[in-house]
Amino acid sequence: MLCGIDVGGTHTDAVLIGPEGVVACAKLPTNHDDLLASIREALSSIVAVAGPAAIDRLTLSTTLTTNAIIEGTADAVGVLVSGGPGIDPEAYRQGGHYHVLAGAIDHRGRETAAVDLDAAKAAVDAWLAEGLRAFAAVTKFSTRCPDQELALRDLLAGRADCVSLGHEFSGRLGFGRRIATACLNSAVWRVYNRFCDAVEQSVADLGMTAAISVLKADGGTMPLSVSRTQPVQSILSGPAASVMGIIAVCDIAEDSVILDIGGTTTDIAVFAAGAPLIENEGIAIDGRPTLVRALRTRSIGVGGDSAVTVSRLAIEVGPRRFGPPMALGGKVPTLIDALNVQNVIAVGDPRASYQGLLDAATPHGFDPEEVAEAAILNAVNQIRSEVAAVVREINDRPVYTIFELLEGRQVRPTRVYVMGGPALALSALLQDAFSEEVIVPESFAVANAIGAALARPTFSVELFADTAAGRLTIPSLGVARSVSGNYSQAAAEGEAGASLRDYLASIGADVDDAPIETVELSSFPMVEGQELAGHNIRVACQVRPGVSGAYKQAVSKQC
């Protein structure tokens, strides 16, 4: 059976899914000071129902890396960069330990200037003396020839705890994005690997032998062992779990809006003709564009535990959260308290909710019922306004779904799917606010954990072959070898697909449930003088996001 755990800002959800459907589920408060404790408690509750041997695979969705970046607890990183002619690498400076080296590789992967290893060693020595142990090395066009990055890694061997190389994250070009991605990866490496150590120990302590995976930002999974070297891929896995959850529990074919209303935020996603949109070039993290592919989502600070603030001018919900609702022992009235007072729900102690809103309302001449009604309306209107803004942005420029580029097509949602703890309570109010049909799936409360459990592995490879230079690289797999002058486009496509298939098999993925598709195939003649010197061939293959077909039938309902 498959187990999925989603660690959210307010609750940690867990589900166990077998061939017959959901076997067990749990929803527990998230311990922000110890995310591992939340996972351990959720997992223990599932094991208590089914036993440790029943769980074949465990998939986690965690906010750990996102929190480390936002809260400033990530490591300082020493960044070594060489750019050569063209854009000044200083334009992409990351942090206070950033050194630009002499050295250059051209667009065909030819070294035109050797990297200055002496200068690199001097910079590294100084950083080590300051206590740095995390590093990143990025050279322009390293996807075409990684030799200079590999030389910098060798220089750091035995002296660094972590070295992230730019060419390892994607075959796509984008010097600035590559620098930011490598830097962020090293910044979160230590905190993430400590978390992995603890997860593996907890699983062993419970007597489990399940394979452990982590949900990525693009809605796919990667083995925990692989995620140790690329923790940056786990950023924004929470919103990804929401999208994969709705794919798992509903068969969506139309333009739609997805709302996951949690305790801290509401995550918004848009589907075009049943397919989620994706940030194809990569998301921005902490304001820095990266190469991390992610499902396109938007989060706003409106959730069940969002604080209600009252003044003579306005009654508002969010964006801050100060703890649980007063009905559950909190100190500040929240949206849940407002819903309690309006008798929309019955959570905890309604008298505490009433008293909290009374104390907030009285100084400004309101009564608790007025404040509750206005707070609920404010929350619903914020969600509606943000959805409208997201749809406008999508229609302003071409966007990608997980299947294709949409150009010249307007997305016009006809349904709004709502999930998360407060979904059912807010559904009627949301229906009043939206002209589209509002639908709450049967498994609305734990759909994100279902999405984590059923998500299948995703991976992409880009193969570059320069037959004139006799060179072939597959950057994300670390492949670099020579090729003959008659190496063909068809051979390149076959090798890219076979390499991806072999990689998936090596990480234990079910290759039959992970269809490989070619998304880019090109070959350009290269002329030197007046003669054909060879071809520049590029192939991109991927396994796109999706859920396990064998289990989807067990959890999917008519929505």
PDB file of N, CA, C and O in Angstrom, residues 7-32:
ATOM      1  N   VAL A   7       2.953  17.853   4.995  1.00  0.00           N
ATOM      2  CA  VAL A   7       3.180  18.723   6.148  1.00  0.00           C
ATOM      3  C   VAL A   7       2.812  20.147   5.745  1.00  0.00           C
ATOM      4  O   VAL A   7       3.551  20.811   5.015  1.00  0.00           O
ATOM      5  N   GLY A   8       1.662  20.603   6.195  1.00  0.00           N
ATOM      6  CA  GLY A   8       1.192  21.932   5.850  1.00  0.00           C
ATOM      7  C   GLY A   8       1.540  22.954   6.914  1.00  0.00           C
ATOM      8  O   GLY A   8       2.136  22.636   7.948  1.00  0.00           O
ATOM      9  N   GLY A   9       1.156  24.197   6.665  1.00  0.00           N
ATOM     10  CA  GLY A   9       1.463  25.256   7.609  1.00  0.00           C
ATOM     11  C   GLY A   9       0.717  25.120   8.918  1.00  0.00           C
ATOM     12  O   GLY A   9       1.181  25.593   9.955  1.00  0.00           O
ATOM     13  N   THR A  10      -0.440  24.458   8.898  1.00  0.00           N
ATOM     14  CA  THR A  10      -1.251  24.303  10.108  1.00  0.00           C
ATOM     15  C   THR A  10      -1.436  22.847  10.496  1.00  0.00           C
ATOM     16  O   THR A  10      -1.319  22.491  11.663  1.00  0.00           O
ATOM     17  N   HIS A  11      -1.724  21.997   9.505  1.00  0.00           N
ATOM     18  CA  HIS A  11      -1.973  20.588   9.790  1.00  0.00           C
ATOM     19  C   HIS A  11      -1.041  19.691   8.983  1.00  0.00           C
ATOM     20  O   HIS A  11      -0.608  20.046   7.883  1.00  0.00           O
ATOM     21  N   THR A  12      -0.760  18.532   9.535  1.00  0.00           N
ATOM     22  CA  THR A  12      -0.059  17.471   8.828  1.00  0.00           C
ATOM     23  C   THR A  12      -1.072  16.375   8.534  1.00  0.00           C
ATOM     24  O   THR A  12      -1.700  15.842   9.452  1.00  0.00           O
ATOM     25  N   ASP A  13      -1.256  16.082   7.249  1.00  0.00           N
ATOM     26  CA  ASP A  13      -2.234  15.084   6.816  1.00  0.00           C
ATOM     27  C   ASP A  13      -1.520  13.823   6.366  1.00  0.00           C
ATOM     28  O   ASP A  13      -0.455  13.884   5.739  1.00  0.00           O
ATOM     29  N   ALA A  14      -2.112  12.682   6.667  1.00  0.00           N
ATOM     30  CA  ALA A  14      -1.550  11.399   6.251  1.00  0.00           C
ATOM     31  C   ALA A  14      -2.665  10.499   5.752  1.00  0.00           C
ATOM     32  O   ALA A  14      -3.776  10.508   6.299  1.00  0.00           O
ATOM     33  N   VAL A  15      -2.375   9.733   4.701  1.00  0.00           N
ATOM     34  CA  VAL A  15      -3.331   8.748   4.198  1.00  0.00           C
ATOM     35  C   VAL A  15      -2.593   7.460   3.865  1.00  0.00           C
ATOM     36  O   VAL A  15      -1.401   7.472   3.549  1.00  0.00           O
ATOM     37  N   LEU A  16      -3.320   6.359   3.942  1.00  0.00           N
ATOM     38  CA  LEU A  16      -2.831   5.067   3.478  1.00  0.00           C
ATOM     39  C   LEU A  16      -3.815   4.572   2.433  1.00  0.00           C
ATOM     40  O   LEU A  16      -5.022   4.515   2.687  1.00  0.00           O
ATOM     41  N   ILE A  17      -3.296   4.233   1.256  1.00  0.00           N
ATOM     42  CA  ILE A  17      -4.153   3.869   0.132  1.00  0.00           C
ATOM     43  C   ILE A  17      -3.799   2.471  -0.347  1.00  0.00           C
ATOM     44  O   ILE A  17      -2.623   2.158  -0.587  1.00  0.00           O
ATOM     45  N   GLY A  18      -4.822   1.647  -0.467  1.00  0.00           N
ATOM     46  CA  GLY A  18      -4.668   0.309  -1.014  1.00  0.00           C
ATOM     47  C   GLY A  18      -5.471   0.173  -2.291  1.00  0.00           C
ATOM     48  O   GLY A  18      -6.110   1.131  -2.743  1.00  0.00           O
ATOM     49  N   PRO A  19      -5.481  -0.994  -2.888  1.00  0.00           N
ATOM     50  CA  PRO A  19      -6.227  -1.202  -4.135  1.00  0.00           C
ATOM     51  C   PRO A  19      -7.715  -0.897  -4.008  1.00  0.00           C
ATOM     52  O   PRO A  19      -8.378  -0.585  -4.996  1.00  0.00           O
ATOM     53  N   GLU A  20      -8.236  -0.969  -2.768  1.00  0.00           N
ATOM     54  CA  GLU A  20      -9.663  -0.720  -2.568  1.00  0.00           C
ATOM     55  C   GLU A  20      -9.971   0.734  -2.226  1.00  0.00           C
ATOM     56  O   GLU A  20     -11.134   1.112  -2.086  1.00  0.00           O
ATOM     57  N   GLY A  21      -8.953   1.566  -2.067  1.00  0.00           N
ATOM     58  CA  GLY A  21      -9.172   2.973  -1.757  1.00  0.00           C
ATOM     59  C   GLY A  21      -8.431   3.396  -0.503  1.00  0.00           C
ATOM     60  O   GLY A  21      -7.436   2.779  -0.104  1.00  0.00           O
ATOM     61  N   VAL A  22      -8.918   4.470   0.137  1.00  0.00           N
ATOM     62  CA  VAL A  22      -8.282   4.991   1.347  1.00  0.00           C
ATOM     63  C   VAL A  22      -8.570   4.048   2.510  1.00  0.00           C
ATOM     64  O   VAL A  22      -9.724   3.808   2.866  1.00  0.00           O
ATOM     65  N   VAL A  23      -7.505   3.522   3.103  1.00  0.00           N
ATOM     66  CA  VAL A  23      -7.615   2.562   4.203  1.00  0.00           C
ATOM     67  C   VAL A  23      -7.587   3.273   5.551  1.00  0.00           C
ATOM     68  O   VAL A  23      -8.284   2.885   6.493  1.00  0.00           O
ATOM     69  N   ALA A  24      -6.765   4.314   5.659  1.00  0.00           N
ATOM     70  CA  ALA A  24      -6.648   5.056   6.913  1.00  0.00           C
ATOM     71  C   ALA A  24      -6.219   6.476   6.600  1.00  0.00           C
ATOM     72  O   ALA A  24      -5.575   6.734   5.576  1.00  0.00           O
ATOM     73  N   CYS A  25      -6.585   7.417   7.482  1.00  0.00           N
ATOM     74  CA  CYS A  25      -6.150   8.799   7.308  1.00  0.00           C
ATOM     75  C   CYS A  25      -6.019   9.457   8.672  1.00  0.00           C
ATOM     76  O   CYS A  25      -6.598   8.997   9.662  1.00  0.00           O
ATOM     77  N   ALA A  26      -5.245  10.533   8.715  1.00  0.00           N
ATOM     78  CA  ALA A  26      -5.030  11.261   9.965  1.00  0.00           C
ATOM     79  C   ALA A  26      -4.800  12.726   9.644  1.00  0.00           C
ATOM     80  O   ALA A  26      -4.229  13.061   8.602  1.00  0.00           O
ATOM     81  N   LYS A  27      -5.250  13.613  10.530  1.00  0.00           N
ATOM     82  CA  LYS A  27      -5.008  15.052  10.414  1.00  0.00           C
ATOM     83  C   LYS A  27      -4.591  15.543  11.792  1.00  0.00           C
ATOM     84  O   LYS A  27      -5.357  15.457  12.752  1.00  0.00           O
ATOM     85  N   LEU A  28      -3.350  16.048  11.882  1.00  0.00           N
ATOM     86  CA  LEU A  28      -2.772  16.436  13.161  1.00  0.00           C
ATOM     87  C   LEU A  28      -2.192  17.843  13.066  1.00  0.00           C
ATOM     88  O   LEU A  28      -1.781  18.280  11.984  1.00  0.00           O
ATOM     89  N   PRO A  29      -2.123  18.570  14.188  1.00  0.00           N
ATOM     90  CA  PRO A  29      -1.495  19.900  14.150  1.00  0.00           C
ATOM     91  C   PRO A  29      -0.015  19.791  13.778  1.00  0.00           C
ATOM     92  O   PRO A  29       0.683  18.886  14.241  1.00  0.00           O
ATOM     93  N   THR A  30       0.455  20.703  12.930  1.00  0.00           N
ATOM     94  CA  THR A  30       1.873  20.729  12.560  1.00  0.00           C
ATOM     95  C   THR A  30       2.684  21.407  13.656  1.00  0.00           C
ATOM     96  O   THR A  30       2.329  22.493  14.127  1.00  0.00           O
ATOM     97  N   ASN A  31       3.759  20.756  14.057  1.00  0.00           N
ATOM     98  CA  ASN A  31       4.688  21.321  15.031  1.00  0.00           C
ATOM     99  C   ASN A  31       5.754  22.089  14.259  1.00  0.00           C
ATOM    100  O   ASN A  31       6.676  21.503  13.700  1.00  0.00           O
ATOM    101  N   HIS A  32       5.639  23.419  14.212  1.00  0.00           N
ATOM    102  CA  HIS A  32       6.559  24.223  13.399  1.00  0.00           C
ATOM    103  C   HIS A  32       7.986  24.170  13.915  1.00  0.00           C
ATOM    104  O   HIS A  32       8.933  24.358  13.149  1.00  0.00           O
TER     105      HIS A  32
END
